[in-house]
Amino acid sequence: MEQDETELGVRLPSPARSPLVAVLRRMVIALLILLAMYALVLLDLEGYRDNADGPVSPLDALYYVTVSLSTTGYGDITPVTTQARIVNIVAVTPLRIAFLVVLVGTTLEVLTRRTRDAIRIQRWRDRLRDHTVVVGYGTKGRAAIRTLLESERSKESIVVVDPSRSAIEEAAHDGFAGVVGDGTRSEVLRRAHLATAREVVIATQRDDTTALVTLTARSLNKTATIVAAVREAENDPLVRQSGADVVITSSDAAGRMLGVATQSPAVSALIEDFLVYGKGLDLYERDVSAAEVGSTPRASGEIVVAVVRDGEVLTYADPRAGTLRAGDRMVVIRVQRPPA
């Protein structure tokens, strides 16, 4: 199944199945069918006739069942009464067919796999709405996904896009749906249903690729929030012009963290604490409630560091943030206490 899904361009997460367990399960089913048929014959031994010595014993019945299920059918033991023949028509023949299906189940599975996978993928696409598309399953992509999961996102709401088949296999193993392909191509992003996505995270290895993926993603979805990572700060304007809402400069951010850690290890530890969601101090953005409209941020009882108004971030020291308005959002600091 895994190979066929990736050939279709989409890899859905599925539980790992041991080949030994699959074989043992088929053997158990075959044994149950054999025992069921044996029980039916034992209930009416007098309805069968052995052409060699007449009466049919329990051992003869077991022999008859085994050669019948395997379709060998030597004909030395046959049903002779009307009741026995009806049982053969109604019960034994279906059991024989079921036994053959179990034996050739592997072949049938191969023949039906593509159709089953196509149906499964179509159902997945029909349910996909307001999800997050992550382009790139490298170090940055995995870190972004971990943060999303810590923010109570479900794995089902995240779709990974990566040109590496092995990366998509790893993503599927981790529980995420994946699309194999180049994120700069519209066809690949359409497989991830980017047009209905709520957010797009672009974490590719090259800045020029990031710009092209951003441009392609924005052309497919005009309203989604696009967050992109670049290595060099000089590429920030280019990626923003391509359609990104937020651009993170990874090399500058790492350099600043190194500088801060050198001058003040405590400040560096505090920043790192903010970056780990659900532990210690967290930055959290929320809507201003109706009761808070017209009041000051301080009246909310929380530590407010900024107010977001019409897409503009107003720091707590900005006079315009002194009075909250309808439609504002507040960025607050919350303390995550460990469970008792």
Coordinates of C-alpha atoms in Angstrom, one line a residue:
M1 CA 0.0 0.0 0.0
E2 CA 2.8 2.4 0.9
Q3 CA 4.4 2.2 -2.6
D4 CA 1.1 2.7 -4.4
E5 CA 0.1 5.7 -2.4
T6 CA 3.4 7.4 -3.1
E7 CA 3.0 6.6 -6.8
L8 CA -0.3 8.5 -6.7
G9 CA 1.6 11.5 -5.2
V10 CA 0.1 11.3 -1.8
R11 CA 1.2 9.2 1.2
L12 CA -1.3 8.8 4.1
P13 CA -0.3 7.6 7.5
S14 CA -1.2 4.0 8.2
P15 CA -0.4 1.6 11.1
A16 CA 2.7 -0.6 10.5
R17 CA 1.7 -4.2 9.7
S18 CA 4.0 -7.1 10.4
P19 CA 4.1 -9.6 7.5
L20 CA 4.3 -12.5 10.0
V21 CA 1.1 -11.2 11.7
A22 CA -0.7 -10.9 8.4
V23 CA 0.3 -14.5 7.5
L24 CA -0.7 -15.9 10.8
R25 CA -4.1 -14.1 10.6
R26 CA -4.7 -15.7 7.2
M27 CA -3.8 -19.1 8.6
V28 CA -6.2 -18.7 11.5
I29 CA -9.0 -17.7 9.2
A30 CA -8.3 -20.7 7.0
L31 CA -8.3 -23.0 10.0
L32 CA -11.6 -21.6 11.2
I33 CA -13.2 -22.2 7.8
L34 CA -11.9 -25.8 7.8
L35 CA -13.3 -26.4 11.3
A36 CA -16.7 -24.9 10.4
M37 CA -17.0 -27.2 7.4
Y38 CA -15.8 -30.2 9.4
A39 CA -18.5 -29.5 12.0
L40 CA -21.2 -29.4 9.3
V41 CA -20.1 -32.7 7.9
L42 CA -19.9 -34.3 11.3
L43 CA -23.5 -33.3 12.0
D44 CA -24.7 -35.5 9.1
L45 CA -22.2 -38.3 8.6
E46 CA -25.0 -40.6 7.4
G47 CA -25.6 -38.2 4.5
Y48 CA -22.2 -39.1 3.0
R49 CA -21.0 -42.3 1.4
D50 CA -17.4 -43.6 1.0
N51 CA -17.2 -45.4 -2.3
A52 CA -14.4 -47.6 -0.8
D53 CA -16.1 -49.0 2.3
G54 CA -19.5 -47.4 2.6
P55 CA -19.9 -45.6 6.0
V56 CA -18.0 -42.3 6.6
S57 CA -16.0 -42.0 9.9
P58 CA -14.9 -38.7 11.5
L59 CA -11.5 -39.3 10.0
D60 CA -13.1 -39.8 6.6
A61 CA -15.0 -36.6 7.2
L62 CA -11.8 -34.6 7.9
Y63 CA -10.2 -36.1 4.8
Y64 CA -13.3 -35.1 2.7
V65 CA -13.2 -31.5 4.1
T66 CA -9.5 -31.0 3.4
V67 CA -9.7 -32.3 -0.2
S68 CA -12.9 -30.4 -0.8
L69 CA -11.5 -27.1 0.5
S70 CA -8.4 -27.4 -1.6
T71 CA -10.7 -28.1 -4.6
T72 CA -8.8 -31.4 -5.2
G73 CA -12.1 -33.4 -5.0
Y74 CA -11.2 -37.0 -5.7
G75 CA -14.9 -38.0 -5.6
D76 CA -14.4 -41.0 -3.3
I77 CA -16.6 -39.5 -0.6
T78 CA -19.8 -37.8 -1.8
P79 CA -23.1 -36.5 -0.3
V80 CA -25.8 -38.9 -1.1
T81 CA -28.9 -37.6 0.8
T82 CA -30.9 -34.6 -0.1
Q83 CA -30.1 -32.9 3.2
A84 CA -26.3 -33.4 2.7
R85 CA -26.5 -32.0 -0.8
I86 CA -28.4 -28.9 0.4
V87 CA -25.8 -28.3 3.1
N88 CA -23.1 -28.5 0.4
I89 CA -24.9 -26.0 -1.8
V90 CA -25.8 -23.5 0.9
A91 CA -22.8 -23.8 3.3
V92 CA -20.0 -25.9 2.1
T93 CA -19.6 -24.3 -1.3
P94 CA -19.4 -20.7 0.1
L95 CA -16.9 -21.9 2.7
R96 CA -14.8 -23.4 -0.1
I97 CA -14.9 -20.1 -2.0
A98 CA -14.0 -18.2 1.2
F99 CA -11.1 -20.6 1.8
L100 CA -9.8 -20.0 -1.7
V101 CA -10.1 -16.2 -1.3
V102 CA -8.0 -16.5 1.9
L103 CA -5.3 -18.5 0.0
V104 CA -5.1 -16.1 -2.9
G105 CA -5.7 -13.0 -0.7
T106 CA -2.3 -11.6 -1.4
T107 CA -2.9 -11.6 -5.1
L108 CA -6.3 -10.1 -4.7
E109 CA -4.9 -7.4 -2.5
V110 CA -2.4 -6.4 -5.1
L111 CA -5.1 -6.3 -7.8
T112 CA -7.4 -4.1 -5.6
R113 CA -4.8 -2.0 -3.9
R114 CA -4.7 0.9 -6.4
T115 CA -8.5 1.3 -6.3
R116 CA -8.6 1.1 -2.5
D117 CA -5.8 3.7 -2.2
A118 CA -7.4 6.0 -4.7
I119 CA -10.7 5.9 -2.8
R120 CA -8.9 6.4 0.6
I121 CA -7.0 9.4 -0.8
Q122 CA -10.2 10.9 -2.3
R123 CA -12.0 10.6 1.1
W124 CA -9.0 12.3 2.7
R125 CA -9.2 15.2 0.2
D126 CA -12.9 15.6 0.7
R127 CA -12.4 16.1 4.4
L128 CA -9.4 18.5 4.1
R129 CA -10.3 22.0 5.1
D130 CA -8.6 24.8 7.1
H131 CA -5.5 22.7 7.4
T132 CA -1.8 23.6 7.5
V133 CA 0.6 22.8 4.7
V134 CA 4.2 22.5 5.6
V135 CA 6.6 22.6 2.7
G136 CA 9.9 20.9 3.7
Y137 CA 10.3 18.1 6.2
G138 CA 13.8 19.0 7.3
T139 CA 15.0 20.4 10.7
K140 CA 12.9 23.6 10.4
G141 CA 9.8 21.9 9.1
R142 CA 9.8 19.3 11.9
A143 CA 10.4 22.1 14.5
A144 CA 7.5 24.1 13.1
I145 CA 5.2 21.0 13.3
R146 CA 6.2 20.3 16.9
T147 CA 5.2 23.8 17.8
L148 CA 1.9 23.4 16.0
L149 CA 1.2 20.1 17.9
E150 CA 2.1 21.8 21.2
S151 CA -0.5 24.4 20.3
E152 CA -3.1 21.7 20.2
R153 CA -3.2 21.1 16.5
S154 CA -4.1 17.6 15.4
K155 CA -1.8 15.6 13.1
E156 CA -4.8 15.2 10.7
S157 CA -4.8 18.9 10.1
I158 CA -1.1 19.0 8.9
V159 CA 0.0 18.0 5.4
V160 CA 3.7 17.8 4.5
V161 CA 5.1 18.5 1.0
D162 CA 8.6 17.4 0.2
P163 CA 10.4 16.3 -3.0
S164 CA 12.2 13.5 -1.1
R165 CA 10.3 10.2 -1.1
S166 CA 12.1 9.1 2.0
A167 CA 11.1 12.3 3.8
I168 CA 7.5 11.8 3.0
E169 CA 7.7 8.1 4.2
E170 CA 9.2 9.4 7.5
A171 CA 6.4 12.0 7.8
A172 CA 3.8 9.3 7.2
H173 CA 5.5 7.2 9.8
D174 CA 5.2 10.1 12.2
G175 CA 1.4 10.3 11.5
F176 CA 1.2 13.0 8.9
A177 CA -0.3 12.9 5.4
G178 CA 2.4 13.7 2.8
V179 CA 2.7 14.8 -0.8
V180 CA 5.8 13.8 -2.8
G181 CA 6.9 16.6 -5.2
D182 CA 8.5 19.9 -5.8
G183 CA 6.6 22.7 -3.9
T184 CA 7.3 25.2 -6.6
R185 CA 4.9 23.4 -8.9
S186 CA 1.2 24.2 -8.7
E187 CA 0.2 20.6 -9.4
V188 CA 2.1 19.4 -6.3
L189 CA 0.5 22.0 -4.0
R190 CA -2.9 21.3 -5.4
R191 CA -2.5 17.7 -4.2
A192 CA -2.1 19.1 -0.7
H193 CA -5.3 21.1 -1.3
L194 CA -3.4 24.3 -0.6
A195 CA -6.4 26.3 -2.0
T196 CA -8.4 25.4 1.1
A197 CA -5.5 25.6 3.6
R198 CA -5.6 28.2 6.4
E199 CA -1.8 28.4 6.9
V200 CA 1.3 27.6 4.9
V201 CA 4.7 27.0 6.4
I202 CA 7.6 27.1 4.0
A203 CA 10.8 25.6 5.3
T204 CA 12.9 24.7 2.3
Q205 CA 16.7 24.5 2.2
R206 CA 17.3 27.3 -0.3
D207 CA 16.1 30.9 -0.3
D208 CA 15.4 31.0 -4.0
T209 CA 13.2 27.9 -3.7
T210 CA 11.4 29.5 -0.8
A211 CA 10.6 32.6 -2.9
L212 CA 9.2 30.4 -5.7
V213 CA 7.2 28.2 -3.4
T214 CA 5.8 31.4 -1.7
L215 CA 4.8 32.9 -5.1
T216 CA 3.1 29.6 -6.2
A217 CA 1.3 29.2 -2.9
R218 CA 0.0 32.8 -2.9
S219 CA -1.3 32.4 -6.5
L220 CA -3.3 29.3 -5.3
N221 CA -4.6 30.8 -2.1
K222 CA -5.1 34.6 -1.6
T223 CA -6.2 34.5 2.0
A224 CA -4.0 31.9 3.8
T225 CA -1.3 33.0 6.2
I226 CA 2.1 32.2 4.7
V227 CA 5.1 32.0 7.0
A228 CA 8.5 31.4 5.3
A229 CA 12.0 30.9 6.6
V230 CA 15.1 32.3 4.7
R231 CA 18.7 32.0 5.5
E232 CA 19.9 35.4 4.5
A233 CA 18.3 38.7 5.6
E234 CA 18.7 40.2 2.1
N235 CA 16.2 37.8 0.8
D236 CA 13.5 38.9 3.3
P237 CA 12.0 41.6 1.0
L238 CA 11.9 39.3 -2.0
V239 CA 10.0 36.6 -0.2
R240 CA 7.6 39.2 1.3
Q241 CA 7.0 40.6 -2.2
S242 CA 6.3 37.0 -3.3
G243 CA 3.3 36.9 -0.9
A244 CA 4.7 35.8 2.5
D245 CA 2.9 37.4 5.6
V246 CA 5.8 36.6 7.9
V247 CA 9.5 35.9 7.1
I248 CA 11.9 34.4 9.6
T249 CA 15.6 34.9 9.0
S250 CA 17.2 31.8 10.5
S251 CA 20.8 32.8 10.3
D252 CA 20.2 36.3 11.8
A253 CA 18.0 34.8 14.5
A254 CA 20.7 32.2 15.4
G255 CA 23.4 34.9 15.4
R256 CA 21.4 37.2 17.7
M257 CA 20.8 34.3 20.1
L258 CA 24.5 33.6 20.2
G259 CA 25.2 37.3 20.9
V260 CA 22.6 37.5 23.6
A261 CA 23.8 34.3 25.2
T262 CA 27.3 35.8 25.3
Q263 CA 26.3 39.0 27.0
S264 CA 23.4 37.7 29.1
P265 CA 22.9 33.9 29.5
A266 CA 19.7 34.6 31.6
V267 CA 18.1 36.6 28.8
S268 CA 19.0 33.9 26.4
A269 CA 17.4 31.3 28.6
L270 CA 14.3 33.4 28.9
I271 CA 14.0 33.7 25.1
E272 CA 14.5 30.0 24.7
D273 CA 11.7 29.5 27.2
F274 CA 9.4 31.6 25.1
L275 CA 10.2 29.5 22.0
V276 CA 9.2 26.2 23.8
Y277 CA 5.4 26.2 23.9
G278 CA 3.6 24.8 26.9
K279 CA 6.6 25.1 29.2
G280 CA 7.3 28.0 31.6
L281 CA 6.4 31.3 29.9
D282 CA 4.4 31.4 26.7
L283 CA 3.4 34.2 24.4
Y284 CA -0.2 33.9 23.5
E285 CA -2.4 35.9 21.2
R286 CA -6.1 36.2 21.8
D287 CA -9.1 38.3 20.8
V288 CA -10.2 41.2 22.9
S289 CA -13.6 40.3 24.6
A290 CA -16.6 42.6 24.4
A291 CA -16.2 43.4 28.1
E292 CA -12.7 44.6 27.5
V293 CA -13.5 47.0 24.7
G294 CA -12.8 50.6 25.9
S295 CA -10.6 49.6 28.8
T296 CA -6.8 49.5 29.1
P297 CA -4.8 46.4 28.4
R298 CA -3.7 46.4 32.1
A299 CA -7.3 46.0 33.1
S300 CA -7.4 42.5 31.6
G301 CA -5.4 41.2 34.5
E302 CA -2.8 39.6 32.2
I303 CA 0.7 40.7 31.2
V304 CA 0.0 42.3 27.9
V305 CA 3.1 43.0 25.7
A306 CA 1.4 44.2 22.5
V307 CA -1.9 44.9 20.8
V308 CA -2.6 43.8 17.2
R309 CA -4.8 46.3 15.4
D310 CA -5.6 46.1 11.7
G311 CA -2.6 43.9 11.2
E312 CA -0.2 46.4 12.9
V313 CA 1.6 45.3 16.1
L314 CA 1.4 48.1 18.8
T315 CA 3.8 47.5 21.7
Y316 CA 2.6 48.1 25.2
A317 CA 4.4 51.5 25.3
D318 CA 2.6 52.8 22.2
P319 CA -0.1 55.4 23.2
R320 CA -2.5 54.0 20.6
A321 CA -2.6 50.7 22.6
G322 CA -3.8 52.5 25.7
T323 CA -7.5 51.9 24.8
L324 CA -8.7 48.6 23.5
R325 CA -11.1 48.5 20.5
A326 CA -13.4 45.9 19.0
G327 CA -11.5 43.6 16.7
D328 CA -8.2 44.1 18.5
R329 CA -6.1 41.1 19.6
M330 CA -3.7 41.1 22.6
V331 CA -0.4 39.3 22.8
V332 CA 0.0 38.3 26.5
I333 CA 2.5 36.3 28.6
R334 CA 1.1 33.3 30.4
V335 CA 2.8 31.1 32.9
Q336 CA 2.4 27.4 32.3
R337 CA 2.6 25.7 35.6
P338 CA 3.6 22.0 35.7
P339 CA 0.9 19.6 36.8
A340 CA 0.7 18.8 40.5

